[in-house]
Amino acid sequence: MASVSIRNVRKSYGPVEIIKGVSIDIQDGEFVILVGPSGCGKSTLLRMIAGLEEISGGTVAIDDRVVNDVPPKDRDIAMVFQNYALYPHMTIADNMSFALRLKNTAKSEIAAKVERAAGILGLGPLLGRFPRQLSGGQRQRVAMGRAIVRDPKVFLFDEPLSNLDAKLRVQMRTEIKEMHQRLKTTTVYVTHDQIEAMTMADKIVVMHDGIIEQIGAPLDLYDNPANMFVAGFIGSPAMNFIPGSIGGDGFTTEDGSRLPLGGRVPAASDGRPAVYGVRPEHFRLADEGLAAEVVVVEPTGSETQMVLRPLGVKAGREDRKRELTWVLRERTGARPGEVVRIAPDPALAHLFNPDTGLRL
Amino acid sequence: MSRPLRKLLDKAGMAVCVLLLVSPALLFFLWMLSLSLKFEIDNGAYPPILIPDRFAWKNYTTIFEGNSFLLYFWNSLIVTGAATLFALLVGVPAGYGIARMRAHKSAVVIMIARMTPGLSFLIPLFLLFQWLGLLGTLWPQIIIHLVVTVPIVIWIMIGYFETTPMELEEAAMVDGATRWQIFAKVALPIAKPGIVVAFILSVIFSWNNFVFGIVLASRETRTLPVAVYNMLSFEQVSWGPLAAAALVVTLPVLILTVAAQRQIVAGLTAGAVKGG
Amino acid sequence: MSILASSDRVAGAASVGRTKRLRPSYWPFVVPALVVVVGVIVFPWVFTLWMSAMEWRVGEEQRFVGLQNYVRLATDLRFLEALGHTLVYTALSVVAPLVLGTAAALAFNTKLPARGLLRGIFVMPMMATPVAIALVWTMMFHPQLGVLNYLLSQIGIGPLQWVYHPSTVILSLVLVETWQWTPLVMLIVLGGLASLPTEPYESAQIDGATAWQRFRYLTLPMIKPFLMVAVIIRSIDALKSFDILYTITQGGPGTASETINLYLYSVAFTYYDIGYGSAIAVVFFVLIILLSLVLLHLRQRSAWNSGDGK
Ligand SMILES: Nc1ncnc2c1ncn2[C@@H]1O[C@H](COP(=O)(O)OP(=O)(O)OP(=O)(O)O)[C@@H](O)[C@H]1O
Ligand SMILES: [Mg+2]
């Protein structure tokens, strides 16, 4: 087990900078998840921790030892790849024991470790098979088993669940989480699925275009997003953003409707343009609220999701992003075309600077 | 009634088509077999006889009696075997290195080597071997056959290693393997089918090679193609034994071709389509 | 502030410079082959070039003569004749296998029973030992006893002199070369056919295109890059052709079928005129490279055109 500290790390391919100075501190035993949209550099960062990519600037330290120049084999890390990267010519047992055999570990010790890992993951009956004879979920487990057997300082996962179907993904999510609670190995886990991030992480790192937007505990990011990007990225369905300006003790939308701020008006900000952010689940029906026409109703059973078009916003492509999403727990008889009046819960709403995206 | 008839006609048409396609090859080799099994009188008969009344098995026994044919067979085996094994030894790692370094440009050398006529390698190497005093041994032929075998092996292995996933080797790196262990324990086992293809093609092209032998081989160091050619020019052998000898020379290759046609086709077209 | 930043950058750059490679270097894998390739491939090229500037006969003094060997080549009628033979032989040995090989590929691209075995038999001519098959062809070409003239007489043609007459010798040799190498063209084109999409054919069928139209307007343009590859490979191999020619005719009768490669052989290993032979080798090599470059250029264009749609 170990701590990992990433200091101002940069990565360029030729003139293009992919990672633009990233710093993360990972405590011993922590489960850290890197999330962000596709292409933001998550895999690249993970591979730099693994030693599979050279580091263009800054330092990566494992247990306070700078490992920039240490090849992967000497970093004492284990990695689970997106496509599992199981050795096709080795049995499951051989796959799992490969690293140990390279280190000339005693046979009896190898056997014990493989057995233990197989026990944790329920792979016992499969040990003699070859990877091609396994299902996707089983392969995924073998890939994790290969990492567990190593008993490394750090686990690295690169989108390990993205090749599984939805149901299996949920199940494996739980298993990985359980495994971590049991082994307490420091883990860095890459995903672009924010639900995975929310449910598994001790700490989430939100990345975007090679920089870190915010680091924090899952619910902390949800409740206190540092900026519009994080606010929009974390949470599903995404947060509603309503442009307008701050005035008096409330917020005036561009159409002139008033939204409450609950007395949290930032100082000396009268008339200042801002973006009002409110999560879909934080609206409620209110007689004095925003009038909007129901466009779509999507019941999922446990909840109902609605797309609303505020009155005054024209139907059409360019106004699509001014439509609002509302999620309510109870069932509703509302039909498309009806007009409802909704109001946000001011205590849970956020204000953002429209230029910088930062939360006010 | 008309439907089954039509199906029958379709089948017949297909059969004719197939026969037409393979008949040039099939008839040729049948005729070769026929020539090799006929006595001189039958071979000189007009109209020609395909299946004689009596088979001249002695055509085969004579070639092994008089002409040191076994020695030449042995020479061929040594030259082809050594040139192929050595080519695999240096060519497989080289294909791996080139594929991993993405040094595709270096493959141009291989392509130009493929374009160069064998004779232009012969002149300088002949002088070199003469100077080194190697003529009269099998070494000159083994070495010059590398001109054929090494490019084949490198070419095929580059293509093969390029298609094996890098992720596996990265997994091995993280698992603590050195580059040699990665090569030996991960890359090589996965590339086994490619090695088989390279081996087969290298063997065939080396075995068939003629031009290097006629210049470099002395009486004792002839390979089979040269030996057969010499039967034609120097010893007035009749057609029967000559055809028998020719068949013996090429039989190993023909058997290999039919047995491993899938690998051969894969190797030839991979090289060809990429080689353009 | 800015000083700090810039010194930071310098430190960063320096550490990049010092960074040793995390990934293993792959050079050690390549070095042995490199030695071999330099020894048996690159060294002969360079040495040949050097020898071509020498007056060098085996057993005699060597003398530097500059371009004299090349000047001699330009006026060597036997060389020019060989050049002509080579070009004719190559052109025919490209076209005939190309046409037949494409036809064979179309036939093989259907659901044949025992396709693998048939393909194995079909491929045999090009894998068989050339000297061995050349011997059998020699027997088949025999004007009196050969089976070819007998077959021709059955349909009322002949008898032909085949390789024993200057007017038919090259065509006869092309026949052997075609028989031998049609399979290679077939394999290449078959690979191309396997890569074709099926949708255009389905839509063409709906549009009512005949089989010929489908071939002419769909298949042919789509396999053009593969045909070009076949042309390139075939050209190189036909230019270099040696075993068959040497075994069957040795360039005869007279010099009626002598190609550059055969002439090169005579000069270097019959007359042992090493310097002059090297000059022929160099010119021959340049010829092959030039032709390959031209064909490669054409292929690039054909690929570009077919990528363009029409
Ligand atoms: N070898 C390379 N050369 C040049 N650019 C590269 C290279 N590898 C990655 N990139 C670029 O770096 C950026 C980040 O890639 P990376 O794989 O880290 O993204 P990611 O966040 O993992 O995305 P995804 O969720 O799709 O896996 C991308 O824009 C990619 O195009
Ligand atoms: Mg990725």
mmCIF file of C-alpha atoms in Angstrom, chain A residues 47 50 52 72-73 77-79 81-90 95 98-102 146 150, chain B residues 165-179 181-182 184-192:
data_model
loop_
_atom_site.group_PDB
_atom_site.id
_atom_site.type_symbol
_atom_site.label_atom_id
_atom_site.label_comp_id
_atom_site.label_asym_id
_atom_site.label_seq_id
_atom_site.Cartn_x
_atom_site.Cartn_y
_atom_site.Cartn_z
ATOM 1 C CA ARG A 47 -0.411 5.401 -18.046
ATOM 2 C CA ALA A 50 2.035 3.149 -14.596
ATOM 3 C CA LEU A 52 3.833 3.267 -19.839
ATOM 4 C CA PRO A 72 6.843 0.013 -15.021
ATOM 5 C CA LYS A 73 8.228 -3.278 -13.850
ATOM 6 C CA ILE A 77 1.882 -1.398 -9.499
ATOM 7 C CA ALA A 78 -0.770 -3.539 -11.120
ATOM 8 C CA MET A 79 -2.973 -2.436 -13.956
ATOM 9 C CA PHE A 81 -6.736 -2.761 -18.962
ATOM 10 C CA GLN A 82 -9.912 -1.864 -20.782
ATOM 11 C CA ASN A 83 -9.648 -4.948 -23.011
ATOM 12 C CA TYR A 84 -8.260 -6.955 -20.088
ATOM 13 C CA ALA A 85 -5.045 -7.830 -21.953
ATOM 14 C CA LEU A 86 -5.137 -11.446 -20.818
ATOM 15 C CA TYR A 87 -2.329 -13.537 -22.263
ATOM 16 C CA PRO A 88 -4.236 -15.696 -24.756
ATOM 17 C CA HIS A 89 -1.710 -18.528 -24.706
ATOM 18 C CA MET A 90 -1.781 -19.012 -20.930
ATOM 19 C CA ASN A 95 -2.231 -15.547 -16.351
ATOM 20 C CA PHE A 98 2.703 -14.641 -14.484
ATOM 21 C CA ALA A 99 4.090 -11.722 -12.494
ATOM 22 C CA LEU A 100 4.996 -13.934 -9.564
ATOM 23 C CA ARG A 101 6.707 -16.461 -11.787
ATOM 24 C CA LEU A 102 8.770 -13.685 -13.319
ATOM 25 C CA ARG A 146 -4.020 -10.899 -11.937
ATOM 26 C CA ARG A 150 0.566 -9.237 -7.192
ATOM 27 C CA PRO B 165 -2.025 -6.034 -29.501
ATOM 28 C CA MET B 166 0.406 -3.733 -27.733
ATOM 29 C CA GLU B 167 -1.793 -3.856 -24.639
ATOM 30 C CA LEU B 168 -0.643 -7.392 -23.888
ATOM 31 C CA GLU B 169 2.955 -6.336 -23.812
ATOM 32 C CA GLU B 170 2.131 -3.349 -21.656
ATOM 33 C CA ALA B 171 0.404 -5.695 -19.248
ATOM 34 C CA ALA B 172 3.566 -7.771 -19.165
ATOM 35 C CA MET B 173 5.666 -4.650 -18.562
ATOM 36 C CA VAL B 174 3.504 -3.787 -15.575
ATOM 37 C CA ASP B 175 3.715 -7.394 -14.449
ATOM 38 C CA GLY B 176 7.452 -6.935 -14.164
ATOM 39 C CA ALA B 177 8.794 -8.570 -17.321
ATOM 40 C CA THR B 178 11.999 -7.386 -18.960
ATOM 41 C CA ARG B 179 11.970 -6.761 -22.706
ATOM 42 C CA GLN B 181 10.885 -11.846 -21.126
ATOM 43 C CA ILE B 182 8.143 -9.940 -22.895
ATOM 44 C CA ALA B 184 10.020 -14.702 -25.203
ATOM 45 C CA LYS B 185 6.976 -15.262 -23.020
ATOM 46 C CA VAL B 186 4.313 -13.023 -24.544
ATOM 47 C CA ALA B 187 5.093 -11.812 -28.059
ATOM 48 C CA LEU B 188 6.681 -15.006 -29.371
ATOM 49 C CA PRO B 189 4.028 -17.510 -28.283
ATOM 50 C CA ILE B 190 1.307 -15.299 -29.732
ATOM 51 C CA ALA B 191 3.188 -14.956 -33.014
ATOM 52 C CA LYS B 192 3.595 -18.711 -33.441
#
